[in-house]
Coordinates of C-alpha atoms in Angstrom, one line a residue:
N1 CA -49.5 90.9 -87.3
D2 CA -51.1 94.3 -87.3
F3 CA -48.0 95.6 -85.4
A4 CA -45.6 94.1 -87.9
F5 CA -47.6 95.4 -90.8
S6 CA -47.7 99.0 -89.3
N7 CA -43.9 98.8 -88.8
S8 CA -43.4 97.7 -92.4
A9 CA -45.6 100.5 -93.6
A10 CA -43.7 103.0 -91.5
V11 CA -40.4 101.8 -92.8
A12 CA -41.7 101.9 -96.4
V13 CA -42.9 105.5 -96.0
A14 CA -39.6 106.5 -94.4
A15 CA -37.7 104.9 -97.2
T16 CA -39.9 106.7 -99.8
A17 CA -39.4 110.0 -98.0
E18 CA -35.6 109.5 -97.9
T19 CA -35.6 108.6 -101.6
L20 CA -37.5 111.7 -102.5
K21 CA -35.2 113.8 -100.4
T22 CA -32.1 112.3 -102.1
T23 CA -33.7 112.9 -105.5
K24 CA -34.4 116.5 -104.7
T25 CA -30.8 117.0 -103.5
K26 CA -29.4 115.4 -106.6
T27 CA -31.7 117.6 -108.8
K28 CA -30.6 120.8 -106.9
T29 CA -26.9 119.7 -107.3
K30 CA -27.4 119.2 -111.1
M31 CA -29.2 122.5 -111.4
K32 CA -26.3 124.3 -109.6
R33 CA -23.8 122.6 -111.9
V34 CA -25.7 123.7 -114.9
E35 CA -26.0 127.3 -113.6
K36 CA -22.3 127.3 -112.9
R37 CA -21.6 126.1 -116.5
V38 CA -23.9 128.8 -117.9
R39 CA -22.3 131.5 -115.8
F40 CA -18.8 130.3 -116.8
R41 CA -19.8 130.2 -120.5
E42 CA -21.2 133.7 -120.3
S43 CA -18.1 135.0 -118.6
S44 CA -15.9 133.2 -121.1
D45 CA -17.8 134.7 -124.0
K46 CA -17.5 138.1 -122.5
A47 CA -13.8 137.7 -122.0
R48 CA -13.4 136.6 -125.7
E49 CA -15.4 139.5 -126.9
K50 CA -13.3 141.9 -124.8
N51 CA -10.0 140.4 -126.1
L52 CA -11.3 140.5 -129.7
Y53 CA -12.1 144.2 -129.2
R54 CA -8.6 144.8 -127.9
C55 CA -6.9 142.8 -130.7
L56 CA -8.6 144.4 -133.6
L57 CA -8.9 148.0 -132.4
S58 CA -5.8 148.3 -130.3
R59 CA -2.9 145.7 -130.3
F60 CA -3.2 144.6 -134.0
K61 CA -4.9 147.8 -135.2
G62 CA -2.2 148.4 -137.9
F63 CA -3.1 145.2 -139.7
A64 CA -6.5 144.3 -138.4
E65 CA -8.0 144.3 -141.9
S66 CA -5.3 141.8 -143.0
I67 CA -6.2 139.5 -140.1
L68 CA -9.9 139.6 -141.1
F69 CA -8.9 139.0 -144.7
T70 CA -6.8 136.0 -143.7
I71 CA -9.5 134.3 -141.7
L72 CA -12.3 135.0 -144.2
S73 CA -10.2 133.8 -147.1
N74 CA -9.8 130.4 -145.3
R75 CA -6.0 130.9 -144.9
T76 CA -4.5 129.5 -141.7
L77 CA -3.4 132.1 -139.2
V78 CA -0.5 131.3 -136.8
I79 CA 0.1 133.3 -133.7
L80 CA 3.8 133.0 -132.6
T81 CA 5.8 134.1 -129.6
H82 CA 9.5 134.0 -128.8
D83 CA 8.9 133.8 -125.1
A84 CA 6.6 130.9 -124.5
V85 CA 6.9 131.0 -120.7
R86 CA 5.8 134.6 -120.5
N87 CA 3.3 134.9 -123.4
K88 CA 1.8 131.4 -123.8
E89 CA -1.4 132.3 -121.9
K90 CA -1.7 135.6 -123.9
V91 CA -1.4 133.8 -127.2
C92 CA -4.0 131.3 -126.1
K93 CA -6.4 134.2 -125.2
T94 CA -5.7 135.7 -128.6
V95 CA -6.5 132.5 -130.4
R96 CA -9.8 132.2 -128.4
A97 CA -10.7 135.8 -129.2
L98 CA -10.0 135.6 -133.0
S99 CA -11.9 132.3 -133.2
L100 CA -15.1 134.3 -132.8
L101 CA -14.6 135.3 -136.4
I102 CA -14.9 131.7 -137.6
P103 CA -18.6 130.5 -138.2
C104 CA -19.6 127.5 -136.1
V105 CA -16.1 127.3 -134.6
E106 CA -17.3 125.5 -131.5
H107 CA -18.2 122.4 -133.6
L108 CA -15.4 122.5 -136.2
H109 CA -12.4 122.1 -134.0
A110 CA -10.7 124.6 -136.3
T111 CA -8.4 126.2 -133.7
Q112 CA -5.6 125.0 -131.5
E113 CA -4.7 127.4 -128.7
W114 CA -1.2 126.0 -128.1
R115 CA 0.6 123.5 -130.3
E116 CA 3.7 121.6 -129.0
Q117 CA 4.5 119.9 -132.4
P118 CA 5.5 121.3 -135.8
L119 CA 2.7 122.2 -138.1
L120 CA 2.2 120.1 -141.3
C121 CA 0.7 121.2 -144.6
E122 CA -1.9 118.5 -144.5
Q123 CA -3.3 119.9 -141.2
L124 CA -4.0 123.3 -142.7
A125 CA -7.3 122.2 -144.1
E126 CA -8.7 121.8 -140.6
L127 CA -6.8 124.2 -138.5
K128 CA -7.6 127.9 -139.1
I129 CA -6.0 129.6 -136.1
V130 CA -3.0 128.1 -134.2
G131 CA -0.9 129.4 -131.3
M132 CA 2.7 128.1 -130.9
S133 CA 6.2 129.1 -130.0
T134 CA 8.6 130.4 -132.7
D135 CA 11.0 127.5 -132.2
T136 CA 8.3 124.9 -132.7
C137 CA 7.0 126.7 -135.9
H138 CA 10.6 126.9 -137.3
A139 CA 10.8 123.1 -137.0
S140 CA 7.9 122.8 -139.5
P141 CA 8.5 121.9 -143.2
D142 CA 9.8 124.7 -145.4
E143 CA 6.8 124.5 -147.8
L144 CA 4.5 125.5 -144.9
W145 CA 5.6 129.2 -145.0
N146 CA 3.9 130.0 -148.3
E147 CA 0.6 128.6 -147.0
I148 CA 0.1 130.4 -143.7
S149 CA 0.0 134.0 -142.4
I150 CA 1.9 134.7 -139.2
V151 CA 1.3 137.2 -136.4
Q152 CA 4.4 137.7 -134.2
F153 CA 2.8 138.4 -130.9
D154 CA 5.8 139.9 -129.2
E155 CA 6.6 142.6 -131.8
C156 CA 3.0 142.9 -133.2
I157 CA 4.1 142.2 -136.7
M158 CA 2.2 140.3 -139.4
Y159 CA 3.8 138.3 -142.2
G160 CA 1.5 137.2 -145.1
P161 CA -0.8 138.7 -147.7
S162 CA -1.8 142.2 -146.7
Y163 CA -5.3 143.6 -147.4
K164 CA -5.3 146.7 -149.6
C165 CA -8.2 148.8 -150.8
E166 CA -7.9 152.2 -152.5
D167 CA -11.4 153.3 -151.3
A168 CA -12.0 152.5 -147.7
Q169 CA -15.7 153.4 -148.1
Q170 CA -16.2 150.6 -150.6
S171 CA -14.4 148.0 -148.4
W172 CA -16.4 145.6 -146.2
L173 CA -13.5 145.0 -143.9
S174 CA -12.7 148.7 -143.4
Q175 CA -16.3 149.4 -142.6
M176 CA -16.3 146.5 -140.0
L177 CA -13.3 147.9 -138.2
H178 CA -14.2 151.6 -138.6
P179 CA -18.0 151.9 -138.1
R180 CA -19.6 155.3 -138.5
K181 CA -21.0 155.2 -135.0
R182 CA -18.5 154.6 -132.2
L183 CA -19.1 151.4 -130.3
K184 CA -17.9 151.9 -126.8
T185 CA -18.2 148.4 -125.4
P186 CA -16.8 145.0 -126.6
D187 CA -20.2 143.4 -126.8
L188 CA -21.6 146.1 -129.0
F189 CA -18.6 145.9 -131.3
Y190 CA -18.9 142.1 -131.5
R191 CA -22.7 142.4 -132.3
Y192 CA -21.9 144.9 -135.1
L193 CA -19.1 142.7 -136.4
S194 CA -21.4 139.6 -136.4
R195 CA -24.1 141.5 -138.3
S196 CA -21.6 142.8 -140.8
L197 CA -20.3 139.2 -141.4
L198 CA -23.8 138.0 -141.9
Q199 CA -24.5 140.8 -144.4
M200 CA -21.3 139.9 -146.3
S201 CA -22.3 136.2 -146.4
L202 CA -25.8 137.1 -147.7
H203 CA -24.2 139.2 -150.5
C204 CA -21.9 136.4 -151.4
L205 CA -24.8 133.9 -151.6
L206 CA -26.8 136.2 -153.7
F207 CA -23.8 136.8 -156.1
L208 CA -23.3 133.0 -156.3
N209 CA -26.9 132.3 -157.2
L210 CA -26.9 135.1 -159.8
S211 CA -23.7 133.7 -161.3
R212 CA -25.1 130.2 -161.5
Q213 CA -28.3 131.5 -163.2
R214 CA -26.3 133.4 -165.8
S215 CA -24.0 130.3 -166.5
E216 CA -27.1 128.2 -167.0
E217 CA -28.6 130.6 -169.5

């Protein structure tokens, strides 16, 4: 009996040790997965900031203010390409980069990197930036064209309401894209852009509250 009891105790101890070992292994595996996700997210964010830097200050520099104006005025921006085979991935990267200009975009599902079906007017309330081929966009209803702004990726041309300001020093958007101090890295530019957007939103909120107070009086 004592021998059988000792064997049972030894088996129980061994089983407990094996369970603990398995638990530690699973915990380490989960931690590695989390670390990989964090590293991937960080690299993804850096890539988006880099592409945003290139889009606004290089590729689309000639109409960067109009892009900002379109997004901030809640007008849907469509990025088109004639050559989907060659430029699809570039268009998707552009959509991801410009999505950084939309507040809480991660939770709104307000972008579609690549769309395979025609765009409908009733979808514009949710979709703010869309990437698609020119042929697919041309299959959309005719009334859509007056409701969206289009960036033709291949030729770097924008179709839609343009932003105009006589005095660039009095323009928020011009100040965002042409800061007094040169920002040499994409992350510094994005931080400056985020701070400027926050300041703009605070001014808008203050103006709204003052307007309500005057209307109540």
